[in-house]
XYZ file of C-alpha atoms in Angstrom:
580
model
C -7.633 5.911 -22.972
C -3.694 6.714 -23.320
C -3.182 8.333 -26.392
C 0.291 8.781 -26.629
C 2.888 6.067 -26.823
C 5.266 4.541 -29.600
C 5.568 0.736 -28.772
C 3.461 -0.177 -26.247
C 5.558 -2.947 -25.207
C 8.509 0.556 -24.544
C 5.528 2.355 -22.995
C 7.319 2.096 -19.192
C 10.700 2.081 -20.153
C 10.232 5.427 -22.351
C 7.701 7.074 -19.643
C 10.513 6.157 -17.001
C 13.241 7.485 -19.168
C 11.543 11.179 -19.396
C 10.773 10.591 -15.973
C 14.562 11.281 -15.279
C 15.147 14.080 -18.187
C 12.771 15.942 -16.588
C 13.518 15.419 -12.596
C 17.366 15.184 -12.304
C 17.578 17.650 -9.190
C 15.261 14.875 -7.648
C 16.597 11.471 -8.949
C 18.951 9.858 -10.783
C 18.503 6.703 -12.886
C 20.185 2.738 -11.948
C 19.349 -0.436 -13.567
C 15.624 -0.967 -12.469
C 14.465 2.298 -11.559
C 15.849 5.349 -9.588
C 17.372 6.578 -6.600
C 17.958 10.140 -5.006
C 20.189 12.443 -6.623
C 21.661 13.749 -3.510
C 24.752 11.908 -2.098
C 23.770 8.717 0.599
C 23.954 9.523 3.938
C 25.982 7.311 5.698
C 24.406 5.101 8.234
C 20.694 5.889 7.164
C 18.166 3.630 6.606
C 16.848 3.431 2.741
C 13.292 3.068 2.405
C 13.022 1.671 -1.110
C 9.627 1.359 -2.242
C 8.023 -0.105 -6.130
C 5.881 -1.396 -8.289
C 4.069 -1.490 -12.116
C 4.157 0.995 -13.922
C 0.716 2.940 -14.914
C 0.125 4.034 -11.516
C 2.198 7.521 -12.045
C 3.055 9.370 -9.295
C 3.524 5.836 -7.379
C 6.008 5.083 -7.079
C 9.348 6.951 -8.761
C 7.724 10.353 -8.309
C 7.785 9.389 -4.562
C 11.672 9.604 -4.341
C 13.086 12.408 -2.307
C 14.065 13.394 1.004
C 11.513 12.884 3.236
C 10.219 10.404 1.559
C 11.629 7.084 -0.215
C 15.523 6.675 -1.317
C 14.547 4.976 -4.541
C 12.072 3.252 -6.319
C 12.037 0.029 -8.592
C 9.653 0.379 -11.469
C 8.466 -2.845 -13.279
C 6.454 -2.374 -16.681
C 2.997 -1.836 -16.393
C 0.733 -3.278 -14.031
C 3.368 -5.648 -13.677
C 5.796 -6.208 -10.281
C 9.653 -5.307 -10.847
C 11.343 -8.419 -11.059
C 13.632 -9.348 -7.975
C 17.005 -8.213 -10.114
C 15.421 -4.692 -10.577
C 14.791 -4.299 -6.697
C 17.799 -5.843 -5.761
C 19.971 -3.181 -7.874
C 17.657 -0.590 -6.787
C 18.356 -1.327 -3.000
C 21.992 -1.642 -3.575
C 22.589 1.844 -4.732
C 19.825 3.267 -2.330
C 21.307 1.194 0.560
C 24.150 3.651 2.969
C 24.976 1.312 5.530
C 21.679 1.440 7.627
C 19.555 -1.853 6.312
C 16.480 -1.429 4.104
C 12.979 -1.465 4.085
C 11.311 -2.725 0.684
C 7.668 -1.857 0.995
C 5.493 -2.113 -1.677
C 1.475 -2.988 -2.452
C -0.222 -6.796 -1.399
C -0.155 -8.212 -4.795
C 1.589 -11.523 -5.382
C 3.813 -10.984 -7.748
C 5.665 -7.956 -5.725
C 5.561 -10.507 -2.752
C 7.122 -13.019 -4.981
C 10.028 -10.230 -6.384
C 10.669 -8.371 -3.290
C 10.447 -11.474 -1.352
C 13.262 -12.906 -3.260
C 15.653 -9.621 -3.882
C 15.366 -9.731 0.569
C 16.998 -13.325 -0.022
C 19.396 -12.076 -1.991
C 20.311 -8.899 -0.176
C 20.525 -11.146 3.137
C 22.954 -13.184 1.388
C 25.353 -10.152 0.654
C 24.954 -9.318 4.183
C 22.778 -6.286 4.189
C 20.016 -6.177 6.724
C 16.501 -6.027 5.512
C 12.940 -5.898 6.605
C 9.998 -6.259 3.832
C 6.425 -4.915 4.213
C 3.576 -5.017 2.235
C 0.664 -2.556 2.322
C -2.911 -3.937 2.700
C -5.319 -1.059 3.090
C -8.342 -1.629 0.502
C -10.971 -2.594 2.781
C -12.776 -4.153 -0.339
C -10.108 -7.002 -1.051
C -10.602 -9.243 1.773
C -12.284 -9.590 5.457
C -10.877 -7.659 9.147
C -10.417 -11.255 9.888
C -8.089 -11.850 6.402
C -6.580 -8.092 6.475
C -3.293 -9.615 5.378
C -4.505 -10.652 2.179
C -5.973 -7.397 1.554
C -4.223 -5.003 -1.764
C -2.145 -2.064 -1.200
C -3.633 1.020 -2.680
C -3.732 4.770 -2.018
C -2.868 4.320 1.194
C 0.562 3.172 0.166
C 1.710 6.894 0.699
C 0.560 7.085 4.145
C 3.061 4.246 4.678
C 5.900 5.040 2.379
C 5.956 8.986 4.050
C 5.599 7.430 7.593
C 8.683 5.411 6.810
C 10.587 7.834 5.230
C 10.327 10.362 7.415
C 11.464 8.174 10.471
C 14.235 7.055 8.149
C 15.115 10.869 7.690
C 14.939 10.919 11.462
C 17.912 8.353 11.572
C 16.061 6.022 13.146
C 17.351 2.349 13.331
C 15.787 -0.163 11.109
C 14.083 -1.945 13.687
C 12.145 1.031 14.542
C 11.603 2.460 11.091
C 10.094 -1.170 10.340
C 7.845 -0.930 13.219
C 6.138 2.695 12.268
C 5.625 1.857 9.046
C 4.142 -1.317 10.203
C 2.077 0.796 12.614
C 1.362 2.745 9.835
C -0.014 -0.014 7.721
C -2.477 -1.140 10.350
C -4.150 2.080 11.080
C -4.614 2.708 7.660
C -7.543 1.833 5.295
C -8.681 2.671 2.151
C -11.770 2.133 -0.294
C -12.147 3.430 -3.645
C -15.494 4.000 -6.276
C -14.898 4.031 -10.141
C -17.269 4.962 -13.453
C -15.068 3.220 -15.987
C -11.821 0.879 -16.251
C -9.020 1.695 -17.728
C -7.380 1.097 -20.722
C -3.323 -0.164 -21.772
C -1.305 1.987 -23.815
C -1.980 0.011 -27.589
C -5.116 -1.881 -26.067
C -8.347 -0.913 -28.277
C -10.936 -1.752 -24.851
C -10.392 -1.297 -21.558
C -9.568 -3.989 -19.271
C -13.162 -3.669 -17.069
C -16.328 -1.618 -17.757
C -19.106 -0.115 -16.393
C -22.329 0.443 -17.405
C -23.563 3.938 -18.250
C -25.554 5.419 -15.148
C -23.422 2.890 -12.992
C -20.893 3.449 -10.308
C -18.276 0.378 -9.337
C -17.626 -0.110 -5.846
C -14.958 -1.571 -4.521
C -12.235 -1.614 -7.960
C -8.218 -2.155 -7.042
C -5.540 -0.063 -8.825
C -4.666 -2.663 -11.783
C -7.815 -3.072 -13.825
C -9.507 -5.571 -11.167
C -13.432 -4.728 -11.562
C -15.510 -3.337 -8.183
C -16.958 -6.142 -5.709
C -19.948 -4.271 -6.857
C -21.960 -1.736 -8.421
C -24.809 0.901 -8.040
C -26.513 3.949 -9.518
C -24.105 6.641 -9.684
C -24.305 9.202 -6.658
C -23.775 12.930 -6.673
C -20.541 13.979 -5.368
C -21.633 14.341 -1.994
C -23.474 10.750 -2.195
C -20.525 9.624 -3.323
C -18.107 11.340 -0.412
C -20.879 9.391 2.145
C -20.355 6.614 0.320
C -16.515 6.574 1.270
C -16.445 8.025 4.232
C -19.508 5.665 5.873
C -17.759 2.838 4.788
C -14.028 3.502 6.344
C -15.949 4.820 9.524
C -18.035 0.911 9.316
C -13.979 -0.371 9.947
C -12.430 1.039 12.262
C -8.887 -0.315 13.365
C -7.869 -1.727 16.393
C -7.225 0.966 19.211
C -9.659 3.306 17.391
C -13.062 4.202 18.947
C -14.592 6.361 16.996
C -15.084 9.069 19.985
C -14.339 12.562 19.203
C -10.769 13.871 19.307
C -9.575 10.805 16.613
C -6.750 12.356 14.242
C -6.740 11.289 10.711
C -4.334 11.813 7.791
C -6.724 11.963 4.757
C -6.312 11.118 1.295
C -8.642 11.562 -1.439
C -7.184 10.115 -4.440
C -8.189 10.869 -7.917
C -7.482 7.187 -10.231
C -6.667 9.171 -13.247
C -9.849 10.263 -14.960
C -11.285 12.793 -13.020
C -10.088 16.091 -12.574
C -9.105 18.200 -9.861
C -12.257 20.521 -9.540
C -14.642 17.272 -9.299
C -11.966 16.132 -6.658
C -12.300 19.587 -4.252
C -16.325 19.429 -4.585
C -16.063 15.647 -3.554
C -13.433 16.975 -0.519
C -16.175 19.476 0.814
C -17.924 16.815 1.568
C -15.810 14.523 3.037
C -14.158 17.240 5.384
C -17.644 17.762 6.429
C -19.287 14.329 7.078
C -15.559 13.402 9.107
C -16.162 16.743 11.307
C -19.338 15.666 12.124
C -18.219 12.754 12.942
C -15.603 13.812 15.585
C -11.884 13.131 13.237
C -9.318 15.872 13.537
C -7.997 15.985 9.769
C -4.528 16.693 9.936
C -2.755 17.674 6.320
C -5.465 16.231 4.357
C -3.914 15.570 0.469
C -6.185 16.167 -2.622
C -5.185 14.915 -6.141
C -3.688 12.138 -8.225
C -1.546 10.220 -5.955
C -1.804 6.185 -6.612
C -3.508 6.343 -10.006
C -4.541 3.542 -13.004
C -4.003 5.091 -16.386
C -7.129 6.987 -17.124
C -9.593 5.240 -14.532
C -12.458 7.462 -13.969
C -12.696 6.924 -10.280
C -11.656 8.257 -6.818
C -10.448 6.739 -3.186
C -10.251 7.588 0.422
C -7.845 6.623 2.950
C -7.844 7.386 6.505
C -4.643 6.955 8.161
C -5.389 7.036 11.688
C -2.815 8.990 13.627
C -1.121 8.569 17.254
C 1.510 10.437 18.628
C 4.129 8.924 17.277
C 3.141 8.845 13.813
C 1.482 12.247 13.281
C 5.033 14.113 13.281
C 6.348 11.723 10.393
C 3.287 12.276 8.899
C 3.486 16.276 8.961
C 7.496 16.093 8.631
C 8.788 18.010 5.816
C 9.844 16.031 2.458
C 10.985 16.751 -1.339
C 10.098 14.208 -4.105
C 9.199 15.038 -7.735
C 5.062 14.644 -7.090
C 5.235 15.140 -3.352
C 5.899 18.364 -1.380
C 5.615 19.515 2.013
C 7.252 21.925 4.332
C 11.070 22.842 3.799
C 13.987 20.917 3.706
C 17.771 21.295 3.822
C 19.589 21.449 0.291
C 21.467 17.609 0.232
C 24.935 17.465 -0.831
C 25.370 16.221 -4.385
C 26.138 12.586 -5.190
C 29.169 11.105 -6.629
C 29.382 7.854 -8.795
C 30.109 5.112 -6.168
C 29.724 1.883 -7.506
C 26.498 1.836 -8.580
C 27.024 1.270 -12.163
C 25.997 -1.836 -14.333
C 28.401 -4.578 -14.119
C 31.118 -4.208 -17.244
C 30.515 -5.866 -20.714
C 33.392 -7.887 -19.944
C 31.662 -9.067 -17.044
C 28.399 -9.716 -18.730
C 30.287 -11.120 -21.408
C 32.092 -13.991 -19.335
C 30.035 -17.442 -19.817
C 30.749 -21.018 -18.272
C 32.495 -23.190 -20.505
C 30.029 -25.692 -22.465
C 31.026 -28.941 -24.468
C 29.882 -29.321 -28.030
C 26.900 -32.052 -26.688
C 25.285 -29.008 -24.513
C 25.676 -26.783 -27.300
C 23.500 -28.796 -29.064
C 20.804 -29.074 -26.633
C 21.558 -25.312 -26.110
C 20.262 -25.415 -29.774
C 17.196 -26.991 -29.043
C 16.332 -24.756 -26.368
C 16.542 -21.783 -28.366
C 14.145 -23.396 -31.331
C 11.478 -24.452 -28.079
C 11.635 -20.830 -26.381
C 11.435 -19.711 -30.512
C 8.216 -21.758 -30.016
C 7.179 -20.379 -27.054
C 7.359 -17.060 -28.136
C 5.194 -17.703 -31.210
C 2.660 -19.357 -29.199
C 2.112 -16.654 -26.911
C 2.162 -13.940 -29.479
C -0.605 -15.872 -31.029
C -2.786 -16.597 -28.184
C -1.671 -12.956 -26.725
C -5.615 -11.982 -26.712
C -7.215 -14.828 -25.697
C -4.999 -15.185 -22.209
C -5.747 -11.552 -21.272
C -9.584 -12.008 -22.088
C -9.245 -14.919 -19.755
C -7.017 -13.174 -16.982
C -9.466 -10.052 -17.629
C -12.667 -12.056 -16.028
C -11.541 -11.423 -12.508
C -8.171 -10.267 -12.758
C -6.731 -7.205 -14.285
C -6.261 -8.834 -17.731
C -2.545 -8.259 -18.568
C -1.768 -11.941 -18.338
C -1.123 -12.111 -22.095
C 0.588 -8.877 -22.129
C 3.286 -10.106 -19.504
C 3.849 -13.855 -21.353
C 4.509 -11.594 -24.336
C 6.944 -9.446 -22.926
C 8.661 -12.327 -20.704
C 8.538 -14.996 -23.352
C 9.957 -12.367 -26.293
C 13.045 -11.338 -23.757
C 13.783 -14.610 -22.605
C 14.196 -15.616 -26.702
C 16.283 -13.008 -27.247
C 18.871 -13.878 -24.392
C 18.972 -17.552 -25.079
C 19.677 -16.627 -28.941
C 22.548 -14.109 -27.753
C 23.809 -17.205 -25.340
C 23.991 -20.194 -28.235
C 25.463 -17.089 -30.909
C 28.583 -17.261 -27.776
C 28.756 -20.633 -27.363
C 26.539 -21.149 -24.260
C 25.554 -24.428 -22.834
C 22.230 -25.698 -22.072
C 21.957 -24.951 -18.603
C 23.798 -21.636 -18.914
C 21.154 -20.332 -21.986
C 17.994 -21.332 -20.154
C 19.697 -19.350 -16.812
C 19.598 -16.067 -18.694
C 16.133 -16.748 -20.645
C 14.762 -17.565 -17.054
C 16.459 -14.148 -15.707
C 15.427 -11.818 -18.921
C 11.503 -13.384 -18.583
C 11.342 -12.492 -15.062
C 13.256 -9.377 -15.754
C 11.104 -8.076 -18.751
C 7.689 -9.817 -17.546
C 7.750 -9.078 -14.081
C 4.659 -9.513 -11.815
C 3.664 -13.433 -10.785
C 4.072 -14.927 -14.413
C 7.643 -13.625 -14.579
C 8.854 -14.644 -11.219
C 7.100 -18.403 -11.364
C 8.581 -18.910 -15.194
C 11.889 -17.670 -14.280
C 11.540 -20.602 -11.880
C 10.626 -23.227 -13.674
C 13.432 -22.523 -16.764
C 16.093 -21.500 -14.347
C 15.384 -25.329 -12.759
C 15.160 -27.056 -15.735
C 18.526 -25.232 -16.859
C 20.137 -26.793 -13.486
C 19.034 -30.028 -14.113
C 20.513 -29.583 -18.104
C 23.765 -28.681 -16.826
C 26.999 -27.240 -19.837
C 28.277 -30.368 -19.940
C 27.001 -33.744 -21.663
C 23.557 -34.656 -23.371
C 20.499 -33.901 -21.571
C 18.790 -37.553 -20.776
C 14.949 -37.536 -20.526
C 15.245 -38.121 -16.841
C 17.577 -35.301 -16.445
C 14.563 -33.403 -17.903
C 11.474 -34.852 -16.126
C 14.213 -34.048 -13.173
C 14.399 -30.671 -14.171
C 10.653 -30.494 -14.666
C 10.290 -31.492 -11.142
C 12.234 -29.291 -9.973
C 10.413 -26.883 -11.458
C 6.742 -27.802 -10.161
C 8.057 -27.827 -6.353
C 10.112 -24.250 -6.861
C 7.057 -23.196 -7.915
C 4.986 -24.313 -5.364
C 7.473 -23.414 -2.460
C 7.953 -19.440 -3.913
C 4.169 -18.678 -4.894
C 3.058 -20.907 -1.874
C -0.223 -22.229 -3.960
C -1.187 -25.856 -3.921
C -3.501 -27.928 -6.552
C -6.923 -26.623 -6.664
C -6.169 -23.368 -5.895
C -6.708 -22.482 -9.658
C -3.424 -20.865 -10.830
C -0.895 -22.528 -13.083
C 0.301 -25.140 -10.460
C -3.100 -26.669 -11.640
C -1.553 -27.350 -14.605
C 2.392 -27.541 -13.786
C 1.868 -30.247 -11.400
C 0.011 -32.900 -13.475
C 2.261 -32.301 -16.625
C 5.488 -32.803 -14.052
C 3.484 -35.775 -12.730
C 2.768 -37.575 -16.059
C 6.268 -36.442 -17.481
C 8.219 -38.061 -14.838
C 5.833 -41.090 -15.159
C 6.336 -41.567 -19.114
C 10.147 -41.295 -18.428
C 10.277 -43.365 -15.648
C 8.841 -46.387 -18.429
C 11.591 -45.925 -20.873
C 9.800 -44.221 -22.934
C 11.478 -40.870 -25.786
C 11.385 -37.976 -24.002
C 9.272 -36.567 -27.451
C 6.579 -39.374 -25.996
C 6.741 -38.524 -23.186
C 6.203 -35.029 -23.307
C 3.141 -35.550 -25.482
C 1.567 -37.606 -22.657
C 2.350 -34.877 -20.109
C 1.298 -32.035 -22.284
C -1.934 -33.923 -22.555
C -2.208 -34.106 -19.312
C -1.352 -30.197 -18.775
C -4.285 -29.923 -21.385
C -6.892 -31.629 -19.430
C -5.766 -29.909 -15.876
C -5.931 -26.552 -17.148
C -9.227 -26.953 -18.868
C -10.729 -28.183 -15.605
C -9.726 -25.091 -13.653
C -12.603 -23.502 -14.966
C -14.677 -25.285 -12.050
C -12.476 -24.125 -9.424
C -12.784 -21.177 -6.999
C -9.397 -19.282 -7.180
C -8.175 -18.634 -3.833
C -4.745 -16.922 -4.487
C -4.077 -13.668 -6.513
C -5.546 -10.465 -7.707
C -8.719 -13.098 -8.904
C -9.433 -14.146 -5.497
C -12.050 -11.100 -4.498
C -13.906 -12.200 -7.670
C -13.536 -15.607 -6.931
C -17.574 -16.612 -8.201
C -16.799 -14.303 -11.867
C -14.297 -16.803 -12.418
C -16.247 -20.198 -12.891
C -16.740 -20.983 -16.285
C -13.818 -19.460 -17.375
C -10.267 -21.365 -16.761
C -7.098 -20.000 -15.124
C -4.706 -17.939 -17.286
C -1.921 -19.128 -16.113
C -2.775 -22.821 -16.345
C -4.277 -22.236 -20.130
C -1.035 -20.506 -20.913
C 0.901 -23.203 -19.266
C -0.351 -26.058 -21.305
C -0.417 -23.978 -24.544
C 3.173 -23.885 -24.016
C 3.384 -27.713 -23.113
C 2.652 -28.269 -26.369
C 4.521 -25.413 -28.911
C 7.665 -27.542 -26.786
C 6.668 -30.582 -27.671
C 6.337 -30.049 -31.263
C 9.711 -28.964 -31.574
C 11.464 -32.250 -29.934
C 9.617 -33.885 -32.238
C 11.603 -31.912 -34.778
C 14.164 -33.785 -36.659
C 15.734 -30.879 -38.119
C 16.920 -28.827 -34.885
C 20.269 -30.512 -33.757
């Protein structure tokens, strides 16, 4: 388990800051992560690549020429929220375009996916790709839902070597995409692992027992079996990436193969050579030309005793990127030219004047300003009380940092909305910067779907005049369908729109009959209540739960549970006299 840490709730920020003291020839730090040291080169495409922390050298020790021009780092196991990847890309970006490309989990879909939006709208050409390479996630038939794994390097150094080429966007895009779908990956494990501060870890294994199948974030195997020797085990992988192969691959003698055995924290480099003889063997035999084979910890999970393979099946076209030389703090190979140094252009936080500068408010949205503070106040304490319970529950089939993110997302969006009403902020302008600090802080899918649904109730609000109930339920509304429309679930599809869309439902109901909006919101957090308990007979079929979709009956959706639990700290305080 990780030993060393001082807050666990600093854990990435701190591991990110000695990141930097100790790799400055390599990379400098910018609000959300890093970018090369060396000076942009003008025209070039910038590969910038991310994800949750924990997964160490993925992804900021993967910056360097050769490789990718920066990296946005969210906390851990947790997406960087869209702001972070946006800045990143903005001091990473020379004139070129960008590729973000990243892991298949939602919530980096959900953050990259927006910072493209938002890069788009400033005018700078972007493609996105994710990387969905673990074999075990999903079907050949579903290989887009699949998760990104270890085989996110084979991608990342395709595409940053034909950036380093100066290749055009368009074409860097379409390696790495080529890339992506020659690549697969499927990974074993003995134990889970465990969060800095956490007393268990988030998945075990039975002694004598070998997982099959595990992703990168806690998520337990598809399966399990006796544990193999090392060269059992190295059949194990290799027979089951040879049972795949992708399209334009036969399987006849002569195939070329960038290999990666990756060690998931735990186990050491010794175990990972004896497991390597093996490999190298059984893929001779088989007729695959390994080409620059890589042995060690390279997409890891805190101190997960387990190991992956990858096969990136080469062509001609991508075995040269593959091979081509690059210089990143964990990653190595061949020689490159010394870069010229870089010079601060630009890329520096906006000024406290300009972070200081608020809309104007009148004293009526002050007020409700007020009472948004003392229901986020509410929020907070609700989480931080029910902190456990939502990660035992997101912990069934998920990777069981659920509660960890509403903790970190509700705490930071508290603290902005009490800086906002100490300046004078109005409603709509304090629930705008708790919506951007909880995606900010929380990252992954919570943090991007909650800085939806208080960013929309905060338009709705407005700085000017008395919120009206229907102004709210408006709001509210708002909410359920922004929702809906960025994390593209549906009712039934047990995650929190389970919950979100019958307390919007019932809310705009009650409201619509004249009733307080105190009443009102009782009835809909009722509702909320009753929706999320009844996700626990639903198969999920979105998110990091969905390959464990039968594990999760009985139990109800996190995100639902959470949802409703919040329903209800909220409506307790408009029922409060006392907060004007």
């Amino acid at each position: 388990m990780t030993q060393l840490f001082n807050d666990p709730a600093a854990f990435a920020d701190e591991a990110l800051e000695g990141f930097v003291a100790a790799h400055r020839r390599w990379v400098r730090p910018v609000p959300g992560g890093v970018v090369r040291a060396a000076a942009r080169v003008p025209g070039q495409v910038a590969v910038v690549i991310g994800g949750g922390s924990g997964h160490y050298p993925a992804f900021s020790g993967l910056v360097g020429q050769g490789l990718a021009h920066g990296a946005a780092v969210g906390n851990v196991f947790a997406s960087p929220s869209a702001r972070q990847v946006r800045q990143v890309a903005k001091a990473a970006e020379a004139g070129g375009g960008v590729l973000l490309t990243f892991g298949n989990y939602a919530g980096d879909v959900l953050h990259f996916g927006q910072a493209a939006d938002q890069l788009r709208a400033e005018g700078v050409d972007v493609r996105v790709l994710p990387v969905t390479d673990d074999v075990s996630s999903a079907s050949p038939e579903e290989a887009h839902k699949r998760r990104g794994v270890a085989g996110d390097l084979a991608v990342f150094k395709v595409a940053g070597a034909a950036a380093e080429r100066g290749l055009p966007l368009d074409e860097v895009t379409r390696l790495a995409e080529l890339a992506n779908a020659r690549t697969r990956s499927f990974g074993v494990a003995l134990s889970g692992c465990t969060l800095p501060g956490a007393d268990e870890p988030l998945f075990t294994v039975d002694p004598g027992r070998l997982a099959l199948g595990l992703g990168i974030h806690g998520e337990p195997g598809m399966g399990e079996r006796d544990v193999p020797s090392a060269d059992e085990t190295a059949a194990l992988l290799v027979g089951t990436l040879l049972a795949e192969l992708p399209p334009g691959v036969d399987g006849t003698a002569g195939q070329r193969a960038a290999v990666i055995l990756n060690g998931l924290g735990a186990v050491k480099y010794e175990e990972l050579f004896v497991v390597y003889r093996r490999v190298a063997e059984l893929l001779g035999e088989a007729g695959v030309e390994i080409v620059d084979p890589e042995v060690g910890e390279l997409v890891t999970s805190f101190d997960m005793a387990g190991v992956s393979l990858t096969l990136c099946w080469l062509t001609d076209e991508l075995e040269p990127l593959w091979t081509a030389p690059a210089d990143a703090p964990a990653y190595r190979k061949g020689a490159v030219a010394a870069p010229a140094a870089a010079t601060q252009d630009g890329d520096e936080p906006a000024t406290a004047a300009e972070q200081d500068a608020l809309p104007a408010a009148d004293d009526d949205s002050r007020r409700a300003a007020r009472r948004v503070l003392a229901a986020l106040a509410a929020v907070r304490a609700t989480v931080d009380e029910h902190v456990d319970e939502l990660g035992r529950i997101d912990a069934v089939a998920g990777d069981g940092d659920h509660g960890i993110g509403m903790g970190r997302g509700s705490h930071a969006a508290h603290e902005a909305a009490a800086d906002a009403v100490a300046r004078g902020a109005g409603a709509a302008t304090t629930l705008d910067l708790a919506a951007a600090a909880w995606a900010d802080r929380a990252g992954g899918t919570s943090g991007a779907l909650w800085g939806v649904i208080l960013g929309s109730v905060g338009s709705a609000l407005g700085d000017t005049g008395r919120p009206t109930p229907e102004a709210v339920a408006s709001g509210v509304a708002g909410a359920a369908a922004g929702v809906q429309r960025l994390g593209k679930a549906e009712v039934g599809d047990k995650t929190m729109v389970d919950a979100l869309v019958p307390f919007a439902d019932a809310l705009g109901a009650a409201v619509a009959t004249g009733a307080p909006l105190a009443t009102a919101w009782d009835t809909a957090a009722s509702a909320a209540e009753a929706a999320a308990a009844a996700t626990a007979e639903l198969l999920p079929r979105m998110g990091r739960a969905r390959p464990h979709a039968e594990k999760s009956l009985g139990t109800p959706d996190a995100g639902a549970h959470s949802l409703a639990l919040i329903t209800r700290a909220v409506q307790r305080t408009l029922a409060d006299k006392e907060v004007d």
